[in-house]
Amino acid sequence: MIYLDHASTTPVDSRVLEAMLPYFGDVFANPSSLYRDGLRARSAVESAREVVARFLGCSSSEIIFTSGGTESDNIAILGTAKNYKKGHIITSQFEHPAVLNACRELEMIGFRVTYLKPTSGGFIKASDVNAVLTSDTILVSIMYANNEIGTIQPIKQIGRAIKLFNKKNKTKIVFHSDACQATGYLEMNVAKLNVDLLTINGSKIYGPKGVGVLFVKSGVHLKPVTFGGGQEKSLRPGTENTPAIVGFAKALELINDGPAKKEAKLRDFMIDELLKVRGAELNGSRDNRLPNNVNISFDGVEGESAVLYLDRAGVACSTGSACSSKSLEPSHVLLAIGQSPERAHCSLRFTLGRKNTSIEIRQAVSKIKSVIESIRRMSATYEK
Ligand SMILES: *Cc1c(COP(=O)(O)O)cnc(C)c1O
């Protein structure tokens, strides 16, 4: 199987697995327990916190471990809103459902939400955010890189615009960014990014699933959204998932720029080759795009069935995002960048990873081409 679905999740690096194993075994104790084994587990959690803090260029007291990207997004958005009874929130139409659905939930209880429309290339401009900031805005949440089309958002500039607005108007607008897809590829220093809250997770970076981090800048106050034993500053109560936290930190330590350069070359080759196919169009700008993302619509080729045929041919990929692929709704991301529902239904996402080789990518390209051809041959309705 040629695995080209790394934006859905990555395999666990063997070194990550190795680092985690002791915490399923001997060091199983609850990190909150006071005897020596508890203290060993506590010390593993706190060392992991320091690794994450170093990676993000912040203090370890600003790191909250969570159960993943979804939970980090929910704590960020709902936890900010809970400081207010009502207010204005700015986000974009092509966020991950973890952000969009948290915002919709707040809309139902009286908050006002502006869903900014991205450009046709797949970008939210800082000036567009700036234009809708108001004195009752409480939160802006814009993702760092889009999970379906890989376009990279100008987070620094958006953050700068919010800071300036806050200064001028004495407002306290909080800036959150979901960086799950960006981790491992882009600048992750939270001070440089001008963010107050940042979401990252383990499952997209060769770490374990079910673990994430929320960076909460010192001085930014969040109200808890779940209640329990007070762990993680009461923002994410519950027994810490020691093995996953240790594995997550190990995965961050293994990040370097080597794979990104290789993946970018393979991505460019793949885009060039697939665009030679009749009726193929790239979704999202070619520039300012994650090094591992290829998202293409093939005219007249329904995405869901292409994924199934490609599976039989030995290529794992997805249509749009993994989250929406169980529903037959067209991708909200492709609709947001202005595509027709027809074209949005005909998209395939191939996302590369560290282990993909150029031989594999050549094979994948030829398999994709032949699957597209055979689907078109079978479909009597396709005429051009
Ligand atoms: C995968 C992903 C999430 C969800 O993360 P989980 O760890 O699966 O909860 C959120 N946002 C983005 C951009 C993602 O890619």
Short mmCIF file of C-alpha atoms and ligand atoms in Angstrom, two decimals:
data_model
loop_
_atom_site.label_atom_id
_atom_site.label_comp_id
_atom_site.label_asym_id
_atom_site.label_seq_id
_atom_site.Cartn_x
_atom_site.Cartn_y
_atom_site.Cartn_z
CA MET A 1 0.00 0.00 0.00
CA ILE A 2 1.32 3.44 -0.91
CA TYR A 3 0.15 5.63 1.98
CA LEU A 4 -0.71 9.15 0.80
CA ASP A 5 -3.03 10.25 3.58
CA HIS A 6 -0.64 11.78 6.12
CA ALA A 7 -2.94 14.76 6.70
CA SER A 8 -5.48 12.33 8.19
CA THR A 9 -2.89 10.78 10.42
CA THR A 10 0.72 9.68 10.37
CA PRO A 11 2.21 6.36 11.43
CA VAL A 12 3.85 6.37 14.87
CA ASP A 13 7.64 6.69 14.54
CA SER A 14 9.33 3.60 16.02
CA ARG A 15 11.43 5.83 18.29
CA VAL A 16 8.23 7.41 19.60
CA LEU A 17 6.76 4.00 20.33
CA GLU A 18 9.94 2.98 22.14
CA ALA A 19 9.86 6.10 24.29
CA MET A 20 6.24 5.40 25.23
CA LEU A 21 6.54 1.72 26.18
CA PRO A 22 7.88 2.09 29.76
CA TYR A 23 4.82 4.17 30.64
CA PHE A 24 2.49 1.34 29.71
CA GLY A 25 4.66 -0.96 31.81
CA ASP A 26 6.64 -0.27 34.98
CA VAL A 27 5.91 3.44 35.12
CA PHE A 28 2.14 3.10 35.05
CA ALA A 29 1.44 5.04 38.24
CA ASN A 30 -0.81 8.08 38.33
CA PRO A 31 1.34 11.21 37.96
CA SER A 32 -0.63 12.76 40.83
CA SER A 33 0.31 9.99 43.29
CA LEU A 34 2.82 10.88 45.98
CA TYR A 35 4.92 7.72 46.12
CA ARG A 36 8.07 7.25 44.03
CA ASP A 37 6.42 5.65 41.00
CA GLY A 38 3.91 8.48 40.86
CA LEU A 39 6.74 10.96 41.01
CA ARG A 40 8.52 9.18 38.15
CA ALA A 41 5.39 9.50 36.02
CA ARG A 42 5.02 13.15 37.08
CA SER A 43 8.60 13.86 36.14
CA ALA A 44 8.04 12.29 32.68
CA VAL A 45 4.99 14.52 32.12
CA GLU A 46 6.87 17.61 33.24
CA SER A 47 9.92 16.84 31.08
CA ALA A 48 7.58 16.41 28.12
CA ARG A 49 6.02 19.78 28.94
CA GLU A 50 9.48 21.36 28.81
CA VAL A 51 10.16 19.81 25.43
CA VAL A 52 6.90 21.21 24.07
CA ALA A 53 7.64 24.63 25.58
CA ARG A 54 11.07 24.70 23.96
CA PHE A 55 9.53 23.70 20.62
CA LEU A 56 7.01 26.56 20.79
CA GLY A 57 9.44 29.03 22.36
CA CYS A 58 7.29 29.59 25.45
CA SER A 59 7.29 28.76 29.14
CA SER A 60 6.24 25.28 30.29
CA SER A 61 3.60 26.93 32.49
CA GLU A 62 1.87 27.96 29.24
CA ILE A 63 1.35 24.36 28.04
CA ILE A 64 -1.86 22.37 28.62
CA PHE A 65 -1.93 18.71 27.58
CA THR A 66 -5.24 17.64 26.07
CA SER A 67 -6.74 14.64 24.29
CA GLY A 68 -6.02 16.04 20.81
CA GLY A 69 -6.57 18.83 18.34
CA THR A 70 -10.34 18.74 18.71
CA GLU A 71 -10.25 19.19 22.45
CA SER A 72 -7.59 21.93 22.29
CA ASP A 73 -9.74 23.86 19.80
CA ASN A 74 -12.83 23.47 21.98
CA ILE A 75 -11.05 24.58 25.16
CA ALA A 76 -9.59 27.58 23.32
CA ILE A 77 -12.87 28.75 21.82
CA LEU A 78 -15.42 27.82 24.46
CA GLY A 79 -13.00 28.65 27.28
CA THR A 80 -12.46 32.18 25.92
CA ALA A 81 -16.17 32.75 25.28
CA LYS A 82 -17.10 31.65 28.80
CA ASN A 83 -15.48 34.84 30.11
CA TYR A 84 -18.33 36.74 28.44
CA LYS A 85 -22.11 36.54 28.18
CA LYS A 86 -22.10 37.57 24.55
CA GLY A 87 -19.68 39.00 22.04
CA HIS A 88 -18.29 38.79 18.53
CA ILE A 89 -16.06 36.00 17.23
CA ILE A 90 -14.18 35.94 13.92
CA THR A 91 -13.21 32.73 12.18
CA SER A 92 -13.14 31.46 8.60
CA GLN A 93 -15.43 29.31 6.49
CA PHE A 94 -12.77 26.69 5.90
CA GLU A 95 -11.69 25.87 9.45
CA HIS A 96 -11.57 22.32 10.77
CA PRO A 97 -14.98 21.16 12.12
CA ALA A 98 -13.52 21.31 15.66
CA VAL A 99 -13.40 25.11 15.29
CA LEU A 100 -16.48 25.58 13.10
CA ASN A 101 -18.78 23.50 15.29
CA ALA A 102 -17.53 25.09 18.52
CA CYS A 103 -18.33 28.49 16.97
CA ARG A 104 -21.78 27.31 15.85
CA GLU A 105 -22.45 26.15 19.40
CA LEU A 106 -21.63 29.65 20.67
CA GLU A 107 -23.86 31.20 18.01
CA MET A 108 -26.76 29.20 19.41
CA ILE A 109 -26.29 30.77 22.83
CA GLY A 110 -26.13 34.33 21.58
CA PHE A 111 -22.59 35.02 20.39
CA ARG A 112 -22.19 36.64 16.98
CA VAL A 113 -19.80 34.88 14.61
CA THR A 114 -18.26 36.21 11.38
CA TYR A 115 -17.16 33.41 9.07
CA LEU A 116 -14.64 35.02 6.71
CA LYS A 117 -14.59 33.74 3.15
CA PRO A 118 -11.14 32.72 1.91
CA THR A 119 -9.83 33.88 -1.47
CA SER A 120 -10.16 31.47 -4.40
CA GLY A 121 -6.52 30.54 -3.79
CA GLY A 122 -7.35 29.53 -0.23
CA PHE A 123 -6.15 32.41 1.94
CA ILE A 124 -7.59 34.61 4.68
CA LYS A 125 -5.98 38.03 4.34
CA ALA A 126 -4.91 39.97 7.43
CA SER A 127 -6.69 43.00 6.01
CA ASP A 128 -9.95 41.02 5.82
CA VAL A 129 -9.64 40.11 9.49
CA ASN A 130 -8.74 43.70 10.35
CA ALA A 131 -11.81 45.00 8.51
CA VAL A 132 -14.24 43.06 10.72
CA LEU A 133 -12.62 43.61 14.13
CA THR A 134 -14.98 45.56 16.38
CA SER A 135 -14.94 46.78 19.96
CA ASP A 136 -17.07 43.81 20.99
CA THR A 137 -14.87 41.20 19.26
CA ILE A 138 -13.56 38.76 21.87
CA LEU A 139 -11.83 36.08 19.81
CA VAL A 140 -10.30 35.42 16.39
CA SER A 141 -9.61 31.82 15.35
CA ILE A 142 -7.83 31.25 12.03
CA MET A 143 -6.02 28.02 11.18
CA TYR A 144 -2.30 28.06 10.35
CA ALA A 145 -2.50 25.64 7.40
CA ASN A 146 -5.64 24.21 5.88
CA ASN A 147 -6.05 20.46 6.30
CA GLU A 148 -7.68 19.85 2.90
CA ILE A 149 -5.80 22.13 0.51
CA GLY A 150 -2.65 22.85 2.52
CA THR A 151 -2.71 26.62 2.06
CA ILE A 152 -0.70 28.52 4.66
CA GLN A 153 -2.39 31.46 6.34
CA PRO A 154 -0.58 34.72 7.22
CA ILE A 155 -0.79 34.11 10.98
CA LYS A 156 1.98 36.60 11.92
CA GLN A 157 0.26 39.41 10.03
CA ILE A 158 -3.19 38.56 11.38
CA GLY A 159 -1.74 38.46 14.90
CA ARG A 160 -0.04 41.80 14.36
CA ALA A 161 -3.28 43.40 13.14
CA ILE A 162 -5.10 42.14 16.24
CA LYS A 163 -2.35 43.42 18.57
CA LEU A 164 -2.50 46.86 16.96
CA PHE A 165 -6.29 46.94 17.20
CA ASN A 166 -6.12 45.92 20.88
CA LYS A 167 -3.64 48.68 21.61
CA LYS A 168 -5.62 51.39 19.85
CA ASN A 169 -9.01 50.39 21.19
CA LYS A 170 -8.06 49.00 24.61
CA THR A 171 -9.74 45.72 23.67
CA LYS A 172 -8.57 42.26 24.76
CA ILE A 173 -9.23 40.24 21.63
CA VAL A 174 -7.65 36.79 21.92
CA PHE A 175 -6.02 35.21 18.84
CA HIS A 176 -6.19 31.43 18.47
CA SER A 177 -4.70 29.38 15.65
CA ASP A 178 -5.17 25.69 14.91
CA ALA A 179 -1.69 24.55 13.85
CA CYS A 180 -2.27 20.78 13.65
CA GLN A 181 -1.26 20.61 9.98
CA ALA A 182 1.54 23.15 10.24
CA THR A 183 3.58 21.41 12.95
CA GLY A 184 6.73 19.95 11.49
CA TYR A 185 6.69 22.19 8.44
CA LEU A 186 6.35 25.82 9.49
CA GLU A 187 7.62 28.37 12.00
CA MET A 188 6.20 27.37 15.38
CA ASN A 189 7.54 30.07 17.70
CA VAL A 190 4.43 31.45 19.38
CA ALA A 191 5.99 34.87 20.01
CA LYS A 192 6.92 35.26 16.34
CA LEU A 193 3.46 34.08 15.34
CA ASN A 194 1.73 36.68 17.56
CA VAL A 195 -0.76 34.10 18.86
CA ASP A 196 -2.35 33.89 22.32
CA LEU A 197 -3.62 30.34 21.91
CA LEU A 198 -2.24 27.59 19.66
CA THR A 199 -3.49 24.06 19.01
CA ILE A 200 -1.20 21.19 18.02
CA ASN A 201 -1.68 17.41 18.17
CA GLY A 202 0.24 14.15 18.12
CA SER A 203 -1.50 12.23 15.39
CA LYS A 204 -0.25 14.43 12.52
CA ILE A 205 3.41 14.44 13.56
CA TYR A 206 4.31 10.73 13.83
CA GLY A 207 3.25 10.75 17.47
CA PRO A 208 0.36 8.90 19.12
CA LYS A 209 -3.28 9.71 18.47
CA GLY A 210 -5.44 11.10 21.24
CA VAL A 211 -2.98 13.65 22.58
CA GLY A 212 -2.64 17.34 21.92
CA VAL A 213 -1.48 20.60 23.37
CA LEU A 214 -3.04 23.97 23.86
CA PHE A 215 -0.59 26.83 24.30
CA VAL A 216 -2.21 29.44 26.55
CA LYS A 217 -0.20 32.64 26.70
CA SER A 218 0.51 33.82 30.20
CA GLY A 219 -2.09 36.44 31.14
CA VAL A 220 -4.78 34.99 28.87
CA HIS A 221 -7.57 33.62 31.01
CA LEU A 222 -9.68 30.65 29.93
CA LYS A 223 -12.67 29.27 31.83
CA PRO A 224 -12.82 25.47 32.11
CA VAL A 225 -15.29 23.64 29.92
CA THR A 226 -14.97 20.23 31.62
CA PHE A 227 -14.81 19.62 35.34
CA GLY A 228 -12.94 17.15 37.45
CA GLY A 229 -9.82 16.69 39.49
CA GLY A 230 -7.99 19.88 38.61
CA GLN A 231 -5.20 18.51 36.40
CA GLU A 232 -3.66 20.77 33.73
CA LYS A 233 -4.62 23.91 35.67
CA SER A 234 -8.22 22.64 35.72
CA LEU A 235 -8.49 23.32 31.98
CA ARG A 236 -8.21 19.64 31.11
CA PRO A 237 -8.99 17.66 34.23
CA GLY A 238 -8.56 13.89 34.21
CA THR A 239 -5.61 11.53 34.73
CA GLU A 240 -2.78 12.55 32.45
CA ASN A 241 -2.16 10.17 29.54
CA THR A 242 1.51 9.68 30.46
CA PRO A 243 2.56 7.41 27.55
CA ALA A 244 0.87 9.62 24.96
CA ILE A 245 2.32 12.79 26.46
CA VAL A 246 5.81 11.27 26.47
CA GLY A 247 5.34 10.07 22.88
CA PHE A 248 4.09 13.45 21.76
CA ALA A 249 7.19 15.19 23.14
CA LYS A 250 9.42 12.59 21.50
CA ALA A 251 7.68 13.20 18.16
CA LEU A 252 8.38 16.94 18.49
CA GLU A 253 12.04 16.25 19.23
CA LEU A 254 12.34 14.22 16.04
CA ILE A 255 11.15 17.07 13.81
CA ASN A 256 13.75 18.54 11.43
CA ASP A 257 13.59 20.21 8.00
CA GLY A 258 14.91 17.24 6.04
CA PRO A 259 11.58 15.59 5.17
CA ALA A 260 9.88 18.85 4.18
CA LYS A 261 12.38 19.49 1.37
CA LYS A 262 12.04 15.96 0.03
CA GLU A 263 8.25 16.04 0.28
CA ALA A 264 8.07 19.38 -1.53
CA LYS A 265 9.95 17.91 -4.49
CA LEU A 266 7.68 14.87 -4.64
CA ARG A 267 4.63 17.11 -4.27
CA ASP A 268 5.74 19.25 -7.21
CA PHE A 269 6.36 16.19 -9.34
CA MET A 270 2.95 14.79 -8.43
CA ILE A 271 1.12 18.05 -9.15
CA ASP A 272 2.90 18.46 -12.51
CA GLU A 273 2.08 14.91 -13.54
CA LEU A 274 -1.54 14.86 -12.40
CA LEU A 275 -2.30 18.22 -14.01
CA LYS A 276 -1.46 16.59 -17.35
CA VAL A 277 -4.61 14.50 -16.96
CA ARG A 278 -7.52 15.88 -18.99
CA GLY A 279 -9.93 17.92 -16.83
CA ALA A 280 -7.59 18.06 -13.81
CA GLU A 281 -7.41 21.21 -11.71
CA LEU A 282 -5.38 21.97 -8.59
CA ASN A 283 -7.41 23.05 -5.58
CA GLY A 284 -5.78 25.85 -3.61
CA SER A 285 -2.84 28.01 -4.57
CA ARG A 286 0.38 26.36 -5.63
CA ASP A 287 2.35 28.95 -3.69
CA ASN A 288 2.27 29.15 0.09
CA ARG A 289 1.19 25.55 0.31
CA LEU A 290 2.29 22.83 2.73
CA PRO A 291 5.14 20.74 1.26
CA ASN A 292 3.08 17.56 1.50
CA ASN A 293 -0.30 18.57 0.07
CA VAL A 294 -1.71 17.70 -3.35
CA ASN A 295 -5.46 18.29 -3.85
CA ILE A 296 -6.84 17.90 -7.33
CA SER A 297 -10.31 17.72 -8.88
CA PHE A 298 -10.71 15.43 -11.87
CA ASP A 299 -13.66 16.52 -13.94
CA GLY A 300 -16.43 13.90 -13.93
CA VAL A 301 -14.67 11.57 -11.49
CA GLU A 302 -16.56 11.25 -8.24
CA GLY A 303 -14.07 11.43 -5.36
CA GLU A 304 -15.55 8.76 -3.11
CA SER A 305 -15.52 6.09 -5.78
CA ALA A 306 -12.02 7.07 -6.92
CA VAL A 307 -10.78 6.56 -3.34
CA LEU A 308 -12.25 3.04 -3.31
CA TYR A 309 -10.77 2.13 -6.71
CA LEU A 310 -7.41 3.56 -5.65
CA ASP A 311 -7.54 1.49 -2.49
CA ARG A 312 -7.90 -1.63 -4.64
CA ALA A 313 -5.00 -0.40 -6.78
CA GLY A 314 -2.85 0.03 -3.66
CA VAL A 315 -3.00 3.78 -3.00
CA ALA A 316 -4.46 5.20 0.24
CA CYS A 317 -5.77 8.74 -0.15
CA SER A 318 -8.88 10.73 0.67
CA THR A 319 -11.47 13.07 -0.69
CA GLY A 320 -11.30 16.41 1.05
CA SER A 321 -10.85 15.63 4.71
CA ALA A 322 -11.14 12.38 6.61
CA CYS A 323 -13.77 13.93 8.85
CA SER A 324 -16.23 14.73 6.09
CA SER A 325 -15.53 11.68 3.96
CA LYS A 326 -18.19 9.61 5.72
CA SER A 327 -20.85 12.05 4.62
CA LEU A 328 -21.53 12.64 0.97
CA GLU A 329 -21.66 16.40 1.51
CA PRO A 330 -19.27 18.24 -0.79
CA SER A 331 -16.20 19.58 1.01
CA HIS A 332 -16.96 22.81 2.91
CA VAL A 333 -13.39 23.90 2.19
CA LEU A 334 -13.75 23.67 -1.59
CA LEU A 335 -17.14 25.37 -1.47
CA ALA A 336 -15.59 28.15 0.64
CA ILE A 337 -12.92 28.83 -1.99
CA GLY A 338 -15.71 29.25 -4.51
CA GLN A 339 -15.90 25.93 -6.28
CA SER A 340 -19.09 24.38 -7.58
CA PRO A 341 -20.55 21.44 -5.62
CA GLU A 342 -19.83 19.29 -8.72
CA ARG A 343 -16.14 20.07 -8.72
CA ALA A 344 -16.00 19.81 -4.93
CA HIS A 345 -17.36 16.25 -5.24
CA CYS A 346 -14.59 15.36 -7.67
CA SER A 347 -11.59 16.14 -5.49
CA LEU A 348 -8.85 13.85 -4.29
CA ARG A 349 -6.34 14.71 -1.58
CA PHE A 350 -2.92 13.08 -1.56
CA THR A 351 -0.74 14.00 1.41
CA LEU A 352 2.87 12.89 1.48
CA GLY A 353 4.98 11.83 4.43
CA ARG A 354 8.52 11.20 5.57
CA LYS A 355 8.75 7.66 4.28
CA ASN A 356 7.37 8.15 0.77
CA THR A 357 10.00 7.51 -1.89
CA SER A 358 10.19 8.87 -5.42
CA ILE A 359 9.64 5.33 -6.74
CA GLU A 360 6.42 5.08 -4.76
CA ILE A 361 5.24 8.45 -6.01
CA ARG A 362 5.93 7.48 -9.64
CA GLN A 363 3.95 4.28 -9.11
CA ALA A 364 1.15 6.16 -7.39
CA VAL A 365 0.91 8.67 -10.24
CA SER A 366 0.56 5.93 -12.82
CA LYS A 367 -2.04 4.08 -10.72
CA ILE A 368 -4.01 7.30 -10.23
CA LYS A 369 -3.94 8.05 -13.95
CA SER A 370 -5.21 4.61 -14.85
CA VAL A 371 -7.94 4.66 -12.19
CA ILE A 372 -9.16 8.05 -13.45
CA GLU A 373 -9.19 6.72 -17.02
CA SER A 374 -11.08 3.58 -16.15
CA ILE A 375 -13.68 5.43 -14.07
CA ARG A 376 -14.24 7.76 -17.02
CA ARG A 377 -14.54 4.85 -19.41
CA MET A 378 -17.16 3.27 -17.17
CA SER A 379 -19.13 6.45 -16.71
CA ALA A 380 -21.40 6.91 -19.69
CA THR A 381 -22.22 10.45 -18.64
CA TYR A 382 -18.70 11.76 -19.09
CA GLU A 383 -18.41 13.37 -22.49
CA LYS A 384 -15.99 16.00 -23.61
C1 LIG B 1 -6.55 16.59 12.65
C2 LIG B 1 -6.94 17.99 12.90
C3 LIG B 1 -7.71 18.34 14.02
C4 LIG B 1 -8.28 17.31 14.96
O1 LIG B 1 -7.30 16.74 15.76
P1 LIG B 1 -7.60 15.41 16.61
O2 LIG B 1 -6.31 15.18 17.34
O3 LIG B 1 -7.96 14.35 15.64
O4 LIG B 1 -8.71 15.74 17.54
C5 LIG B 1 -8.02 19.67 14.21
N1 LIG B 1 -7.59 20.60 13.33
C6 LIG B 1 -6.85 20.31 12.26
C7 LIG B 1 -6.41 21.39 11.34
C8 LIG B 1 -6.51 18.99 11.99
O5 LIG B 1 -5.81 18.71 10.91
#
